[in-house]
Amino acid sequence: MGVFSKPAIEQLPLIRNCMPFSGIPLIDLSQPDSKALLIEACQEFGFFKVINHGVPMDLISKLEAEAINFFSLPLSEKEKAGPPNPSGYGNKRIGSSGDIGRVEYLLLNPQSFPSVFGQNPDMFRSAVSDYLSAVRKMACEILELLADGLMIQPRNVFSKLLMDEQSDSVFRLNHYPPYPERQALSGKCMIGFGEHTDPQIISVLRSNNTSGLQISLRNGNWISVPPDENSFFINVGDSLQVMTNGRFQSVKHRVLTNSCKSRVSMIYFGGPPLSEKIAPLPSLMEGEESHYKEFTWFEYKRSAYNTRLADNRLVFFQKVAAT
Ligand SMILES: C=C1C[C@]23C[C@@]1(O)CC[C@H]2[C@@]12CC[C@H](O)[C@@](C)(C(=O)O1)[C@H]2[C@@H]3C(=O)O
Ligand SMILES: O=C(O)CCC(=O)C(=O)O
Ligand SMILES: [Fe+2]
């Protein structure tokens, strides 16, 4: 992969940061009241933080150490694992429509790892695989609680899509180096990962203790999410928005760079099989019209991957309301 030209990245706007927000919904998975809180969080924010999640800390630390090792390699070594389509190393360019950010990353398809992979590919592969099994289990538990909360049966309507052998899930490791020079001078931040919603059903994000993640509230205000390396953050994705006929809404989020510390994040994007029809669940539709045209995950993904990060990808699949 070629070196990204300096002027293009320098043209990224500087953004004024905001105060960390203390009102992010907190779900304790060990508590019996978590169902109702989960539903409220998905309706109000499309985003929440999870504690008592059951993912062993040693799996998280092992993978984080592998990721740090990889990102510490010389660029020429990392580029041997590129480009990131569909799996591999990427640097500054996000997707194929011209988006850029202050980030380097590994995009991994859990089913097919790139063959060139840092210094000890087998250790890396097994750290990713152990982590993903535990995180997918937690994601399924959350989706089953959501089905219970919505009073949908069977309770695995969402989770079975992630458990399917053909599930089209993605895993991403992001590294945001610190950018002290311009930021320190201006007190503003640069875009690490531009604003977007995630197209899949659910995303499970874990980061180290470096800030940067922001979400957009329903009123359009951006708020900073205080980092917490011991917890997970969950995003409602576009597909879950459609399956709930808009009752839950996918959350717009972005990452700003931190002026003095590296941020390392790991995100599991739980997606359905490519052939799966994505449509509102009939049991949620009593007396309601579907807000969406019919489409498969393959059709949505193909369309989404041709859009820019900040685009509203669902707009092409929305039914125009009759007047
Ligand atoms: C600009 C893009 C990058 C993206 C594909 C897209 O065309 C629009 C969606 C982007 C996104 C956001 C969530 C995940 O990070 C991702 C892997 C995904 O499934 O959709 C990325 C895509 C990417 O980086 O290739
Ligand atoms: O790196 C992060 O913290 C979030 C990145 C993100 O939203 C994504 O990769 O889709
Ligand atoms: Fe995202």
Short mmCIF file of C-alpha atoms and ligand atoms in Angstrom, two decimals:
data_model
loop_
_atom_site.label_atom_id
_atom_site.label_comp_id
_atom_site.label_asym_id
_atom_site.label_seq_id
_atom_site.Cartn_x
_atom_site.Cartn_y
_atom_site.Cartn_z
CA MET A 1 0.00 0.00 0.00
CA GLY A 2 1.37 3.43 -0.91
CA VAL A 3 2.14 6.12 1.66
CA PHE A 4 -0.83 8.42 2.08
CA SER A 5 -0.11 11.92 0.82
CA LYS A 6 0.43 14.43 3.62
CA PRO A 7 -1.83 17.21 2.29
CA ALA A 8 -4.97 14.99 2.22
CA ILE A 9 -4.68 13.97 5.88
CA GLU A 10 -3.71 17.48 6.87
CA GLN A 11 -6.98 18.68 5.35
CA LEU A 12 -9.01 16.80 7.96
CA PRO A 13 -10.89 19.36 10.02
CA LEU A 14 -9.98 20.00 13.64
CA ILE A 15 -12.87 19.40 16.00
CA ARG A 16 -13.48 20.91 19.42
CA ASN A 17 -13.78 18.12 21.98
CA CYS A 18 -16.60 17.99 24.53
CA MET A 19 -16.93 16.97 28.17
CA PRO A 20 -17.27 13.25 28.94
CA PHE A 21 -20.96 12.35 29.37
CA SER A 22 -21.95 10.52 32.52
CA GLY A 23 -25.44 9.48 31.36
CA ILE A 24 -24.50 6.55 29.10
CA PRO A 25 -26.84 3.63 29.95
CA LEU A 26 -25.07 1.06 32.10
CA ILE A 27 -26.23 -2.55 31.92
CA ASP A 28 -25.16 -5.03 34.56
CA LEU A 29 -25.70 -8.38 32.91
CA SER A 30 -25.80 -10.10 36.32
CA GLN A 31 -28.89 -8.14 37.37
CA PRO A 32 -32.44 -9.38 36.75
CA ASP A 33 -33.65 -5.90 35.73
CA SER A 34 -31.26 -5.79 32.76
CA LYS A 35 -33.97 -6.60 30.14
CA ALA A 36 -36.00 -3.46 30.68
CA LEU A 37 -32.89 -1.30 30.85
CA LEU A 38 -31.56 -2.84 27.63
CA ILE A 39 -34.77 -2.02 25.77
CA GLU A 40 -34.74 1.54 27.07
CA ALA A 41 -31.07 1.98 26.09
CA CYS A 42 -31.64 0.65 22.56
CA GLN A 43 -34.64 2.96 22.09
CA GLU A 44 -33.11 6.10 23.54
CA PHE A 45 -29.44 5.81 22.56
CA GLY A 46 -28.83 2.72 20.36
CA PHE A 47 -25.79 2.42 22.62
CA PHE A 48 -24.90 1.20 26.11
CA LYS A 49 -22.09 0.02 28.32
CA VAL A 50 -22.02 -3.53 29.72
CA ILE A 51 -20.47 -4.73 32.98
CA ASN A 52 -20.38 -8.21 34.51
CA HIS A 53 -20.18 -9.43 30.94
CA GLY A 54 -18.50 -12.77 31.61
CA VAL A 55 -15.68 -12.30 29.08
CA PRO A 56 -12.49 -13.40 30.86
CA MET A 57 -10.02 -10.53 31.28
CA ASP A 58 -7.06 -12.71 30.27
CA LEU A 59 -8.56 -13.25 26.78
CA ILE A 60 -8.87 -9.50 26.38
CA SER A 61 -5.33 -8.77 27.62
CA LYS A 62 -3.81 -11.49 25.43
CA LEU A 63 -5.43 -10.10 22.31
CA GLU A 64 -4.57 -6.52 23.23
CA ALA A 65 -0.91 -7.52 23.66
CA GLU A 66 -0.93 -9.25 20.25
CA ALA A 67 -2.49 -6.17 18.66
CA ILE A 68 0.09 -3.84 20.24
CA ASN A 69 2.90 -6.12 19.02
CA PHE A 70 1.51 -6.05 15.53
CA PHE A 71 0.98 -2.28 15.38
CA SER A 72 4.53 -1.74 16.75
CA LEU A 73 6.06 -3.49 13.71
CA PRO A 74 7.69 -1.40 10.97
CA LEU A 75 5.19 -0.20 8.36
CA SER A 76 6.78 -2.40 5.70
CA GLU A 77 6.05 -5.50 7.84
CA LYS A 78 2.46 -4.47 8.58
CA GLU A 79 1.81 -3.78 4.92
CA LYS A 80 2.59 -7.41 4.16
CA ALA A 81 -0.81 -8.14 5.80
CA GLY A 82 -2.58 -5.61 3.54
CA PRO A 83 -4.64 -4.41 1.80
CA PRO A 84 -7.82 -4.69 3.90
CA ASN A 85 -10.15 -6.07 1.25
CA PRO A 86 -11.79 -8.01 2.54
CA SER A 87 -9.32 -8.95 5.34
CA GLY A 88 -5.99 -7.36 6.17
CA TYR A 89 -4.05 -4.27 7.24
CA GLY A 90 -5.18 -0.76 6.40
CA ASN A 91 -3.70 2.63 7.11
CA LYS A 92 -5.64 5.92 7.05
CA ARG A 93 -7.88 4.91 4.17
CA ILE A 94 -11.22 3.56 5.40
CA GLY A 95 -13.37 1.65 2.92
CA SER A 96 -13.06 2.28 -0.79
CA SER A 97 -14.96 5.53 -1.21
CA GLY A 98 -12.29 8.02 -0.17
CA ASP A 99 -12.70 8.24 3.61
CA ILE A 100 -9.57 8.86 5.64
CA GLY A 101 -8.79 9.01 9.35
CA ARG A 102 -5.88 9.01 11.76
CA VAL A 103 -6.08 5.25 12.24
CA GLU A 104 -4.36 2.05 11.24
CA TYR A 105 -6.25 -1.20 11.51
CA LEU A 106 -6.65 -4.88 10.85
CA LEU A 107 -9.94 -6.03 9.35
CA LEU A 108 -10.54 -9.71 9.88
CA ASN A 109 -13.14 -12.04 8.59
CA PRO A 110 -13.42 -14.63 11.40
CA GLN A 111 -13.68 -17.32 8.70
CA SER A 112 -10.54 -16.38 6.70
CA PHE A 113 -7.44 -14.88 8.23
CA PRO A 114 -4.74 -13.33 6.03
CA SER A 115 -1.75 -15.65 5.73
CA VAL A 116 0.91 -13.03 6.54
CA PHE A 117 0.26 -11.90 10.04
CA GLY A 118 2.92 -10.29 12.20
CA GLN A 119 5.63 -12.32 13.89
CA ASN A 120 3.64 -15.17 15.34
CA PRO A 121 0.53 -15.71 13.21
CA ASP A 122 -0.63 -18.78 15.13
CA MET A 123 -0.64 -17.02 18.48
CA PHE A 124 -2.45 -14.05 16.98
CA ARG A 125 -5.01 -16.29 15.31
CA SER A 126 -5.75 -18.22 18.49
CA ALA A 127 -6.00 -15.02 20.57
CA VAL A 128 -8.55 -13.64 18.08
CA SER A 129 -10.47 -16.89 17.95
CA ASP A 130 -10.71 -17.30 21.78
CA TYR A 131 -11.72 -13.66 22.19
CA LEU A 132 -14.37 -13.87 19.48
CA SER A 133 -15.98 -17.01 20.91
CA ALA A 134 -16.41 -15.31 24.29
CA VAL A 135 -17.60 -12.00 22.85
CA ARG A 136 -20.05 -13.63 20.46
CA LYS A 137 -21.52 -15.56 23.41
CA MET A 138 -22.06 -12.30 25.29
CA ALA A 139 -23.54 -10.61 22.19
CA CYS A 140 -26.00 -13.52 21.86
CA GLU A 141 -26.96 -13.25 25.52
CA ILE A 142 -27.73 -9.55 25.00
CA LEU A 143 -29.73 -10.25 21.83
CA GLU A 144 -31.75 -12.92 23.67
CA LEU A 145 -32.50 -10.52 26.52
CA LEU A 146 -33.62 -7.98 23.91
CA ALA A 147 -35.93 -10.55 22.30
CA ASP A 148 -37.39 -11.31 25.77
CA GLY A 149 -37.81 -7.61 26.47
CA LEU A 150 -39.62 -7.12 23.16
CA MET A 151 -41.68 -10.26 23.96
CA ILE A 152 -40.60 -11.97 20.74
CA GLN A 153 -40.42 -15.71 20.38
CA PRO A 154 -38.28 -17.68 19.86
CA ARG A 155 -35.78 -15.76 21.95
CA ASN A 156 -32.98 -16.66 19.55
CA VAL A 157 -34.51 -14.76 16.57
CA PHE A 158 -31.56 -12.36 16.55
CA SER A 159 -28.84 -14.47 18.15
CA LYS A 160 -29.26 -17.41 15.75
CA LEU A 161 -28.02 -15.13 12.96
CA LEU A 162 -24.69 -14.62 14.76
CA MET A 163 -24.46 -18.32 15.65
CA ASP A 164 -25.09 -19.45 12.06
CA GLU A 165 -22.03 -21.02 10.43
CA GLN A 166 -22.57 -18.67 7.50
CA SER A 167 -22.82 -15.57 9.72
CA ASP A 168 -21.12 -12.70 7.88
CA SER A 169 -19.44 -11.15 10.90
CA VAL A 170 -16.34 -8.95 10.87
CA PHE A 171 -13.69 -8.23 13.45
CA ARG A 172 -11.61 -5.07 13.55
CA LEU A 173 -8.57 -3.97 15.54
CA ASN A 174 -7.99 -0.21 15.40
CA HIS A 175 -4.91 1.71 16.51
CA TYR A 176 -5.06 5.49 16.83
CA PRO A 177 -1.60 6.96 17.42
CA PRO A 178 -1.50 10.14 19.50
CA TYR A 179 -1.21 13.41 17.58
CA PRO A 180 0.20 15.97 19.92
CA GLU A 181 1.61 18.66 17.61
CA ARG A 182 -1.36 20.50 16.09
CA GLN A 183 -3.83 19.42 18.73
CA ALA A 184 -1.80 20.63 21.65
CA LEU A 185 -1.54 24.02 19.98
CA SER A 186 -5.21 24.38 19.13
CA GLY A 187 -6.87 22.38 21.93
CA LYS A 188 -8.84 20.62 19.18
CA CYS A 189 -8.86 17.01 17.94
CA MET A 190 -8.62 15.32 14.56
CA ILE A 191 -10.85 12.67 13.10
CA GLY A 192 -9.59 9.19 13.93
CA PHE A 193 -12.62 7.41 12.49
CA GLY A 194 -15.32 9.54 10.88
CA GLU A 195 -18.97 9.55 11.88
CA HIS A 196 -21.01 6.55 10.76
CA THR A 197 -23.46 3.87 11.80
CA ASP A 198 -22.47 0.20 11.72
CA PRO A 199 -24.41 -1.77 9.08
CA GLN A 200 -24.60 -5.09 10.95
CA ILE A 201 -26.96 -6.23 13.74
CA ILE A 202 -24.86 -5.45 16.78
CA SER A 203 -21.29 -4.25 17.42
CA VAL A 204 -19.32 -5.06 20.56
CA LEU A 205 -16.53 -2.59 21.23
CA ARG A 206 -13.73 -2.77 23.77
CA SER A 207 -10.92 -0.24 24.02
CA ASN A 208 -8.00 0.52 26.25
CA ASN A 209 -8.34 3.42 28.68
CA THR A 210 -7.78 6.13 26.06
CA SER A 211 -10.69 8.44 25.24
CA GLY A 212 -11.84 9.25 21.73
CA LEU A 213 -15.19 7.53 21.13
CA GLN A 214 -18.17 9.85 20.74
CA ILE A 215 -21.81 9.10 20.03
CA SER A 216 -24.48 11.34 18.60
CA LEU A 217 -27.62 11.78 20.67
CA ARG A 218 -31.08 11.84 19.07
CA ASN A 219 -30.98 15.68 19.25
CA GLY A 220 -27.80 15.66 17.13
CA ASN A 221 -25.42 16.64 19.96
CA TRP A 222 -22.13 14.76 20.15
CA ILE A 223 -21.08 13.38 23.54
CA SER A 224 -17.77 11.83 24.61
CA VAL A 225 -17.90 8.30 25.98
CA PRO A 226 -15.55 7.93 29.00
CA PRO A 227 -13.28 4.95 28.21
CA ASP A 228 -13.39 1.86 30.41
CA GLU A 229 -11.03 -1.00 29.62
CA ASN A 230 -12.98 -3.42 31.83
CA SER A 231 -16.32 -2.96 30.09
CA PHE A 232 -17.81 -3.40 26.66
CA PHE A 233 -19.75 -0.84 24.64
CA ILE A 234 -22.57 -2.02 22.42
CA ASN A 235 -23.85 -0.33 19.25
CA VAL A 236 -27.21 -1.07 17.67
CA GLY A 237 -26.50 -1.61 13.96
CA ASP A 238 -28.64 -0.71 10.92
CA SER A 239 -29.89 -4.31 10.52
CA LEU A 240 -31.30 -4.39 14.06
CA GLN A 241 -32.98 -1.06 13.35
CA VAL A 242 -34.75 -2.66 10.36
CA MET A 243 -35.64 -5.89 12.19
CA THR A 244 -37.31 -3.83 14.93
CA ASN A 245 -39.02 -1.60 12.32
CA GLY A 246 -37.20 1.42 13.69
CA ARG A 247 -38.05 0.82 17.36
CA PHE A 248 -34.32 0.61 18.00
CA GLN A 249 -32.12 2.97 16.04
CA SER A 250 -28.54 2.48 14.96
CA VAL A 251 -26.22 4.88 16.74
CA LYS A 252 -24.09 7.42 14.90
CA HIS A 253 -20.57 7.40 16.36
CA ARG A 254 -17.03 8.55 15.60
CA VAL A 255 -13.56 8.56 17.12
CA LEU A 256 -11.44 11.67 17.71
CA THR A 257 -7.70 11.40 18.24
CA ASN A 258 -6.21 11.84 21.66
CA SER A 259 -3.34 14.26 21.93
CA CYS A 260 -1.08 12.20 24.16
CA LYS A 261 -2.10 8.50 24.31
CA SER A 262 -2.57 5.70 21.79
CA ARG A 263 -6.05 4.23 21.56
CA VAL A 264 -6.41 0.54 20.74
CA SER A 265 -9.91 -0.79 20.14
CA MET A 266 -11.30 -4.17 19.14
CA ILE A 267 -14.75 -4.42 17.62
CA TYR A 268 -16.82 -7.47 16.76
CA PHE A 269 -19.52 -6.68 14.19
CA GLY A 270 -22.17 -9.40 14.44
CA GLY A 271 -23.78 -9.85 11.04
CA PRO A 272 -26.28 -12.30 9.52
CA PRO A 273 -25.60 -14.79 6.69
CA LEU A 274 -25.40 -13.08 3.29
CA SER A 275 -28.61 -14.74 2.09
CA GLU A 276 -30.64 -13.65 5.15
CA LYS A 277 -33.69 -11.49 4.49
CA ILE A 278 -33.52 -8.38 6.66
CA ALA A 279 -37.07 -7.31 7.45
CA PRO A 280 -39.12 -6.19 10.45
CA LEU A 281 -40.15 -9.16 12.60
CA PRO A 282 -43.86 -9.93 12.06
CA SER A 283 -44.52 -10.05 15.80
CA LEU A 284 -43.42 -6.41 16.09
CA MET A 285 -45.65 -5.31 13.25
CA GLU A 286 -49.16 -5.76 14.59
CA GLY A 287 -51.11 -2.86 13.10
CA GLU A 288 -47.92 -1.34 11.71
CA GLU A 289 -46.58 -1.01 8.18
CA SER A 290 -42.99 -1.93 7.44
CA HIS A 291 -40.87 1.18 7.06
CA TYR A 292 -38.45 -0.71 4.82
CA LYS A 293 -38.35 -2.39 1.43
CA GLU A 294 -37.35 -6.06 1.41
CA PHE A 295 -33.67 -6.82 1.04
CA THR A 296 -31.07 -9.44 1.89
CA TRP A 297 -27.93 -8.75 3.94
CA PHE A 298 -25.93 -9.32 0.74
CA GLU A 299 -27.88 -6.54 -1.01
CA TYR A 300 -27.52 -4.18 1.93
CA LYS A 301 -23.84 -4.86 2.37
CA ARG A 302 -23.12 -4.39 -1.32
CA SER A 303 -24.91 -1.05 -1.27
CA ALA A 304 -23.40 0.03 2.10
CA TYR A 305 -19.84 -0.71 1.01
CA ASN A 306 -20.28 1.72 -1.89
CA THR A 307 -21.22 4.60 0.39
CA ARG A 308 -19.09 7.12 2.26
CA LEU A 309 -18.75 6.61 6.01
CA ALA A 310 -21.06 9.47 6.97
CA ASP A 311 -23.83 8.58 4.49
CA ASN A 312 -27.24 7.40 5.61
CA ARG A 313 -27.10 3.90 4.14
CA LEU A 314 -30.63 2.90 5.08
CA VAL A 315 -32.23 5.70 3.09
CA PHE A 316 -32.10 3.60 -0.12
CA PHE A 317 -34.12 0.88 1.60
CA GLN A 318 -36.71 3.04 3.30
CA LYS A 319 -40.30 3.12 2.07
CA VAL A 320 -41.53 6.57 1.22
CA ALA A 321 -44.43 7.35 3.55
CA ALA A 322 -47.75 7.74 1.73
CA THR A 323 -49.20 11.26 2.13
C1 LIG B 1 -16.59 3.77 4.12
C2 LIG B 1 -16.86 2.54 4.46
C3 LIG B 1 -16.05 1.74 5.42
C4 LIG B 1 -17.01 0.62 5.80
C5 LIG B 1 -17.62 0.33 4.45
C6 LIG B 1 -18.04 1.74 4.02
O1 LIG B 1 -18.27 1.87 2.63
C7 LIG B 1 -19.30 2.14 4.82
C8 LIG B 1 -19.42 1.33 6.14
C9 LIG B 1 -18.06 1.16 6.84
C10 LIG B 1 -18.09 0.16 7.97
C11 LIG B 1 -18.38 0.78 9.36
C12 LIG B 1 -18.41 -0.34 10.40
C13 LIG B 1 -17.23 -1.31 10.25
O2 LIG B 1 -16.04 -0.68 10.72
C14 LIG B 1 -17.03 -1.73 8.77
C15 LIG B 1 -16.00 -2.86 8.66
C16 LIG B 1 -18.35 -2.09 8.19
O3 LIG B 1 -18.86 -3.18 8.11
O4 LIG B 1 -18.96 -0.96 7.69
C17 LIG B 1 -16.71 -0.48 7.97
C18 LIG B 1 -16.41 -0.63 6.48
C19 LIG B 1 -14.90 -0.78 6.19
O5 LIG B 1 -14.06 -0.26 6.92
O6 LIG B 1 -14.60 -1.39 5.16
O1 LIG B 2 -12.23 2.35 17.20
C1 LIG B 2 -13.26 2.62 17.79
O2 LIG B 2 -13.31 2.87 18.98
C2 LIG B 2 -14.58 2.63 17.01
C3 LIG B 2 -14.36 2.32 15.55
C4 LIG B 2 -15.63 2.07 14.81
O3 LIG B 2 -16.64 2.65 15.09
C5 LIG B 2 -15.61 1.10 13.73
O4 LIG B 2 -14.55 0.51 13.45
O5 LIG B 2 -16.68 0.87 13.13
FE FE B 3 -18.37 1.83 14.06
#
